[in-house]
Coordinates of C-alpha atoms in Angstrom, one line a residue:
Chain B
M1 CA 34.2 -6.8 -10.1
S2 CA 32.3 -4.0 -8.5
D3 CA 34.2 -1.1 -7.0
C4 CA 31.0 0.6 -5.8
L5 CA 31.8 2.5 -2.7
T6 CA 28.3 3.0 -1.2
H7 CA 25.1 1.1 -0.9
S8 CA 23.2 3.9 -2.5
A9 CA 23.4 2.3 -5.9
P10 CA 23.2 -1.4 -5.3
D11 CA 23.3 -4.0 -8.1
S12 CA 20.0 -5.3 -9.1
V13 CA 18.9 -7.8 -6.6
F14 CA 17.6 -10.2 -9.2
L15 CA 18.7 -9.9 -12.8
E16 CA 15.7 -11.6 -14.2
P17 CA 12.2 -12.2 -12.8
W18 CA 12.6 -16.0 -12.8
H19 CA 15.7 -15.7 -10.5
A20 CA 13.4 -14.0 -8.0
Q21 CA 10.8 -16.7 -8.5
V22 CA 13.1 -19.7 -8.0
F23 CA 14.7 -18.0 -5.0
A24 CA 11.2 -17.4 -3.4
L25 CA 10.1 -21.0 -4.2
T26 CA 13.2 -22.3 -2.4
V27 CA 12.8 -20.1 0.6
H28 CA 9.1 -21.0 0.9
L29 CA 9.7 -24.7 0.6
N30 CA 12.5 -24.5 3.2
E31 CA 10.2 -22.6 5.6
A32 CA 7.4 -25.1 4.9
G33 CA 9.8 -27.8 6.3
R34 CA 10.4 -29.6 3.0
F35 CA 14.2 -29.4 3.6
S36 CA 16.6 -27.7 6.0
W37 CA 18.8 -24.9 4.9
A38 CA 21.8 -27.0 5.7
Q39 CA 20.5 -29.7 3.3
W40 CA 19.9 -27.0 0.7
V41 CA 23.5 -25.7 1.0
E42 CA 24.9 -29.1 0.7
R43 CA 23.0 -30.0 -2.4
F44 CA 23.4 -26.5 -4.0
S45 CA 27.1 -26.4 -3.4
E46 CA 27.5 -29.8 -5.0
T47 CA 25.7 -28.6 -8.1
L48 CA 27.9 -25.5 -8.2
R49 CA 31.0 -27.7 -7.8
R50 CA 29.9 -30.0 -10.7
H51 CA 28.9 -27.1 -13.0
G52 CA 32.2 -25.3 -12.2
L53 CA 34.4 -28.3 -13.1
D54 CA 35.0 -27.3 -16.7
R55 CA 34.4 -23.6 -16.6
Q56 CA 34.3 -20.5 -14.4
L57 CA 30.9 -19.7 -13.1
D58 CA 30.3 -15.9 -13.1
G59 CA 27.7 -15.8 -10.4
G60 CA 25.0 -14.6 -12.8
A61 CA 22.7 -16.7 -15.0
D62 CA 24.9 -19.8 -14.4
Y63 CA 24.4 -19.4 -10.7
F64 CA 20.6 -19.5 -11.0
N65 CA 20.7 -22.3 -13.5
A66 CA 22.5 -24.3 -10.9
W67 CA 20.0 -23.2 -8.3
L68 CA 17.0 -24.3 -10.5
E69 CA 18.6 -27.7 -11.2
T70 CA 19.1 -28.2 -7.5
L71 CA 15.6 -27.2 -6.6
E72 CA 13.9 -29.3 -9.3
A73 CA 15.5 -32.4 -7.9
I74 CA 14.0 -32.0 -4.5
P75 CA 10.2 -32.2 -5.2
A76 CA 11.0 -34.8 -7.9
E77 CA 12.6 -37.1 -5.3
A78 CA 9.8 -36.5 -2.9
G79 CA 7.3 -37.5 -5.6
N80 CA 5.7 -34.1 -5.8
A81 CA 6.8 -32.9 -9.2
S82 CA 8.5 -35.5 -11.5
A83 CA 10.7 -34.4 -14.4
Q84 CA 8.0 -35.6 -16.8
E85 CA 5.4 -33.6 -15.0
V86 CA 7.5 -30.4 -15.1
E87 CA 8.2 -30.9 -18.7
R88 CA 4.5 -31.4 -19.5
V89 CA 3.5 -28.2 -17.7
R90 CA 6.4 -26.3 -19.2
R91 CA 5.1 -27.3 -22.6
D92 CA 1.6 -26.2 -21.6
W93 CA 3.0 -22.8 -20.6
E94 CA 5.0 -22.5 -23.8
E95 CA 1.9 -23.3 -25.9
A96 CA -0.1 -20.8 -23.8
Y97 CA 2.4 -18.0 -24.6
L98 CA 2.6 -18.9 -28.3
G99 CA -1.2 -19.0 -28.5
T100 CA -1.9 -15.8 -26.8
P101 CA -2.1 -12.6 -28.9
H102 CA 0.5 -10.1 -28.0
G103 CA -0.6 -7.8 -25.2
D104 CA -3.2 -10.2 -23.7
P105 CA -2.5 -11.8 -20.3
V106 CA -1.2 -15.4 -20.7
R107 CA -3.4 -18.0 -19.1
L108 CA -2.8 -21.6 -18.6
S109 CA -5.8 -23.7 -19.8
A110 CA -7.3 -26.1 -17.3
R111 CA -5.7 -29.5 -16.9
Chain S
M1 CA 4.0 -11.4 -9.7
A2 CA 1.0 -12.6 -11.4
G3 CA -1.0 -15.3 -9.8
L4 CA -1.1 -18.9 -10.9
G5 CA -2.3 -19.5 -14.4
Q6 CA -2.0 -15.9 -15.4
A7 CA 1.0 -13.9 -16.3
A8 CA 1.4 -10.3 -17.2
P9 CA 2.5 -9.6 -20.8
M10 CA 6.3 -9.3 -21.0
P11 CA 7.7 -5.8 -21.5
H12 CA 8.1 -5.3 -25.2
D13 CA 9.7 -2.9 -27.6
H14 CA 8.2 -4.3 -30.8
S15 CA 4.7 -4.4 -32.2
D16 CA 5.1 -6.9 -34.9
H17 CA 4.9 -10.1 -32.8
P18 CA 1.6 -12.0 -33.2
H19 CA 1.9 -13.7 -29.8
A20 CA 3.1 -12.9 -26.3
L21 CA 6.9 -12.9 -25.9
L22 CA 8.0 -16.4 -24.9
P23 CA 9.9 -16.4 -21.6
S24 CA 13.3 -18.2 -21.5
E25 CA 13.6 -21.9 -21.1
P26 CA 14.5 -21.8 -17.3
A27 CA 11.8 -19.2 -16.7
L28 CA 9.2 -21.6 -18.2
R29 CA 10.6 -24.4 -16.0
V30 CA 10.2 -22.3 -12.9
K31 CA 6.7 -21.4 -13.9
A32 CA 6.0 -25.1 -14.4
L33 CA 7.4 -26.1 -11.1
E34 CA 5.4 -23.4 -9.3
T35 CA 2.2 -24.3 -11.1
I36 CA 2.5 -28.0 -10.1
L37 CA 3.4 -27.2 -6.4
V38 CA 0.5 -24.7 -6.2
R39 CA -1.9 -27.2 -7.7
K40 CA -0.9 -29.7 -5.1
G41 CA -1.3 -27.2 -2.3
L42 CA 2.4 -27.4 -1.3
I43 CA 3.0 -23.7 -1.7
D44 CA 1.1 -20.5 -1.3
P45 CA 1.5 -17.9 -4.2
A46 CA 0.9 -15.1 -1.8
A47 CA 3.9 -16.2 0.3
L48 CA 6.1 -16.2 -2.8
D49 CA 5.1 -12.7 -3.6
E50 CA 5.9 -11.6 0.0
I51 CA 9.3 -13.2 -0.1
I52 CA 10.2 -11.5 -3.4
D53 CA 8.9 -8.1 -2.2
T54 CA 10.9 -8.4 0.9
Y55 CA 14.2 -9.0 -0.8
Q56 CA 13.6 -6.7 -3.7
N57 CA 12.3 -3.8 -1.8
K58 CA 12.7 -4.0 2.0
I59 CA 15.9 -5.7 3.1
G60 CA 19.3 -4.6 2.0
P61 CA 22.7 -3.2 3.1
Q62 CA 21.0 -0.3 4.8
N63 CA 20.2 -2.6 7.7
G64 CA 23.9 -3.6 8.1
A65 CA 24.9 0.1 7.7
R66 CA 22.7 1.0 10.6
V67 CA 24.3 -1.6 12.8
V68 CA 27.8 -0.3 11.8
A69 CA 27.0 3.3 12.3
R70 CA 25.6 2.6 15.7
A71 CA 28.6 0.5 16.7
W72 CA 30.8 3.5 15.6
S73 CA 28.8 5.8 17.8
D74 CA 28.1 3.7 20.9
P75 CA 30.9 1.8 22.5
V76 CA 28.6 -0.2 24.8
F77 CA 26.5 -1.3 21.8
K78 CA 29.7 -2.2 19.9
A79 CA 31.0 -4.3 22.7
A80 CA 27.7 -6.2 23.0
L81 CA 27.6 -6.7 19.2
L82 CA 31.1 -8.1 19.1
A83 CA 30.4 -10.3 22.1
D84 CA 27.0 -11.7 21.1
A85 CA 25.8 -10.5 17.8
D86 CA 22.7 -12.7 17.7
T87 CA 21.2 -11.2 20.8
V88 CA 21.9 -7.6 19.8
L89 CA 20.7 -8.1 16.2
A90 CA 17.5 -9.8 17.4
E91 CA 16.7 -6.8 19.5
L92 CA 17.0 -4.6 16.4
G93 CA 14.8 -7.0 14.4
Y94 CA 17.6 -8.1 12.1
Y95 CA 17.2 -11.9 12.5
G96 CA 15.7 -14.9 10.8
R97 CA 16.3 -16.3 7.3
Q98 CA 20.0 -16.8 7.0
G99 CA 20.8 -14.4 9.9
E100 CA 20.3 -16.8 12.8
H101 CA 23.9 -17.3 13.7
M102 CA 25.8 -14.1 13.2
V103 CA 29.4 -13.2 14.1
V104 CA 30.6 -9.6 13.7
V105 CA 34.3 -9.2 13.1
E106 CA 36.0 -5.9 13.6
N107 CA 38.6 -4.4 11.3
T108 CA 41.5 -2.8 13.1
P109 CA 44.9 -1.4 12.0
E110 CA 46.3 -4.8 12.7
Q111 CA 43.7 -7.0 11.0
H112 CA 41.4 -6.6 8.0
N113 CA 38.5 -9.0 7.7
M114 CA 36.9 -10.3 4.6
V115 CA 34.0 -12.7 4.1
V116 CA 33.4 -15.4 1.5
C117 CA 31.4 -18.5 1.1
T118 CA 33.6 -21.1 -0.6
L119 CA 30.7 -23.6 -0.7
C120 CA 28.0 -21.6 -2.4
S121 CA 26.8 -18.1 -1.3
C122 CA 25.9 -18.1 2.4
Y123 CA 25.4 -14.5 3.3
P124 CA 23.7 -12.5 6.1
W125 CA 20.4 -11.8 4.3
P126 CA 18.8 -9.8 7.2
L127 CA 21.7 -7.3 7.2
L128 CA 22.8 -7.2 3.6
G129 CA 20.0 -8.6 1.5
I130 CA 20.8 -10.8 -1.5
P131 CA 24.5 -11.2 -2.3
P132 CA 25.9 -9.4 -5.4
G133 CA 26.8 -11.5 -8.5
W134 CA 30.6 -11.2 -7.8
Y135 CA 30.1 -12.7 -4.3
K136 CA 28.6 -15.8 -6.0
S137 CA 31.2 -16.1 -8.8
D138 CA 33.9 -18.7 -8.9
A139 CA 36.5 -15.9 -9.3
Y140 CA 35.7 -14.6 -5.9
R141 CA 34.8 -17.8 -4.1
A142 CA 38.0 -19.6 -5.2
R143 CA 40.4 -16.7 -4.8
A144 CA 39.3 -14.9 -1.7
V145 CA 40.9 -17.4 0.6
R146 CA 43.9 -18.2 -1.6
A147 CA 44.9 -14.6 -2.7
P148 CA 42.9 -12.1 -0.6
R149 CA 45.3 -9.2 -1.2
A150 CA 45.0 -9.7 -4.9
V151 CA 41.2 -9.8 -4.7
L152 CA 41.2 -6.7 -2.5
A153 CA 43.5 -4.9 -5.1
E154 CA 40.9 -5.6 -7.8
F155 CA 38.3 -3.8 -5.6
G156 CA 40.7 -0.9 -5.3
V157 CA 41.8 -1.7 -1.7
T158 CA 45.4 -1.7 -0.8
L159 CA 46.2 -2.3 2.8
P160 CA 49.4 -1.4 4.7
A161 CA 51.9 -4.3 4.7
E162 CA 51.6 -4.5 8.5
T163 CA 47.8 -5.2 8.3
S164 CA 47.1 -8.9 8.2
V165 CA 44.1 -10.2 6.3
R166 CA 41.8 -12.8 7.8
V167 CA 39.2 -14.4 5.6
W168 CA 36.1 -15.9 7.1
D169 CA 34.3 -18.7 5.3
S170 CA 30.6 -18.6 5.8
T171 CA 28.5 -21.7 6.1
A172 CA 24.8 -22.6 6.6
E173 CA 25.5 -22.4 10.3
V174 CA 27.5 -19.2 10.7
R175 CA 27.5 -16.0 8.8
Y176 CA 29.7 -13.0 9.2
L177 CA 29.5 -9.2 9.0
V178 CA 32.6 -7.0 8.9
L179 CA 32.6 -4.0 11.1
P180 CA 34.8 -1.6 9.1
M181 CA 37.0 1.0 10.7
R182 CA 35.4 4.3 11.3
P183 CA 37.1 6.8 8.9
A184 CA 39.2 9.5 10.2
G185 CA 37.7 13.0 10.3
T186 CA 34.2 11.7 11.3
D187 CA 34.3 12.4 15.0
A188 CA 31.7 15.1 14.8
M189 CA 29.4 13.2 12.6
E190 CA 26.1 11.9 14.0
E191 CA 24.9 8.3 13.5
E192 CA 22.5 9.2 10.8
D193 CA 25.2 10.9 8.8
L194 CA 27.6 8.0 9.2
L195 CA 25.2 5.7 7.4
A196 CA 26.2 7.1 4.0
L197 CA 29.8 6.0 4.6
V198 CA 29.0 2.4 5.1
S199 CA 28.8 0.5 1.8
R200 CA 27.7 -3.1 1.3
D201 CA 31.2 -4.1 0.2
S202 CA 32.8 -2.5 3.3
M203 CA 30.6 -5.0 5.4
I204 CA 31.9 -7.9 3.3
G205 CA 35.4 -6.6 3.6
T206 CA 36.1 -5.8 0.0
A207 CA 36.0 -2.1 0.6
L208 CA 36.8 0.3 3.3
A209 CA 34.3 2.7 4.7
A210 CA 34.0 5.8 2.6
L211 CA 35.6 9.1 3.6
P212 CA 33.3 11.9 4.4
A213 CA 33.1 14.6 1.7
A214 CA 34.9 17.1 3.9
A215 CA 37.9 14.8 4.1
L216 CA 38.3 14.4 0.4
P217 CA 40.6 16.6 -1.6
P218 CA 38.6 19.2 -3.6
T219 CA 39.6 17.7 -7.0
T220 CA 38.2 14.3 -6.1
A221 CA 35.1 15.4 -4.2
P222 CA 32.1 13.8 -5.9
P223 CA 29.4 16.0 -7.3
T224 CA 26.8 14.9 -4.8
T225 CA 25.3 16.7 -1.8
N226 CA 25.8 13.8 0.6
G227 CA 29.3 12.9 -0.1
A228 CA 28.4 9.5 -1.4
Q229 CA 30.2 8.1 -4.4
T230 CA 28.4 5.6 -6.6

């Protein structure tokens, strides 16, 4: 655990860029009225509880994995982004990365 | 953050890869989710950028430290803060996004306060920013309530036996900020100088406010100009 005595050298706010992105997506969807923060807390805490049944969560990558799993379920249930659709677009992104020469910007081809 | 459908190349140390470095599996899932929601007009990429910029660069424990330093310096402000934190914090602009229902709890020689969220990671974002990893860990969430003195000891805090420890469990409805005790030997210090003594952890209750450099024994004085240890 941290024994840092001042706020002059804070931990990194987000350890990886996708942690920031999934956080921002959640806040944005909340503020757009897709769910209340109380609903989010209820669902997220349930995911954390389930993930923590057989191991200790360290609050790092496992925390954001639980966060992502929770967030993915909400638009899926609302019919806005099914698991199949997410998987298809995930594959599109993967192919885009693998097909882009190193150093070039990665673009997703049109649907 | 790059816009939809375009991502900046990943930082890279090698030159022998024929293609762009593939992001991790969860990173690709987040990109996929974002892509779908943007295509359907459900989210605005610019709003996402604004949210990330806010929490990476603009909001952090310096906000809470300012509130604490003012409370130490101004008894009227402190009384108002303890009586009705929401009103006082709103006047300072520290409100919204997980800071709507704030309670400030004051440390005294009789009672030390500590904050946890046993459910997940509820935290006063406008005052402290995004919580540190340890605040979100099972080790802290499970043990802060059950064994607060042991947890405090791991943070290097040992309280006098006569000081009780009260643990406040945050929720989606109520969040807490600890008002640490003003360190001895700081009577002559101005509000601006006091800021450096107020750490994030001291406002969660897992640290005490730092001693000013002048109060530290010479052998332990940190080699910095402002007395702050990192």
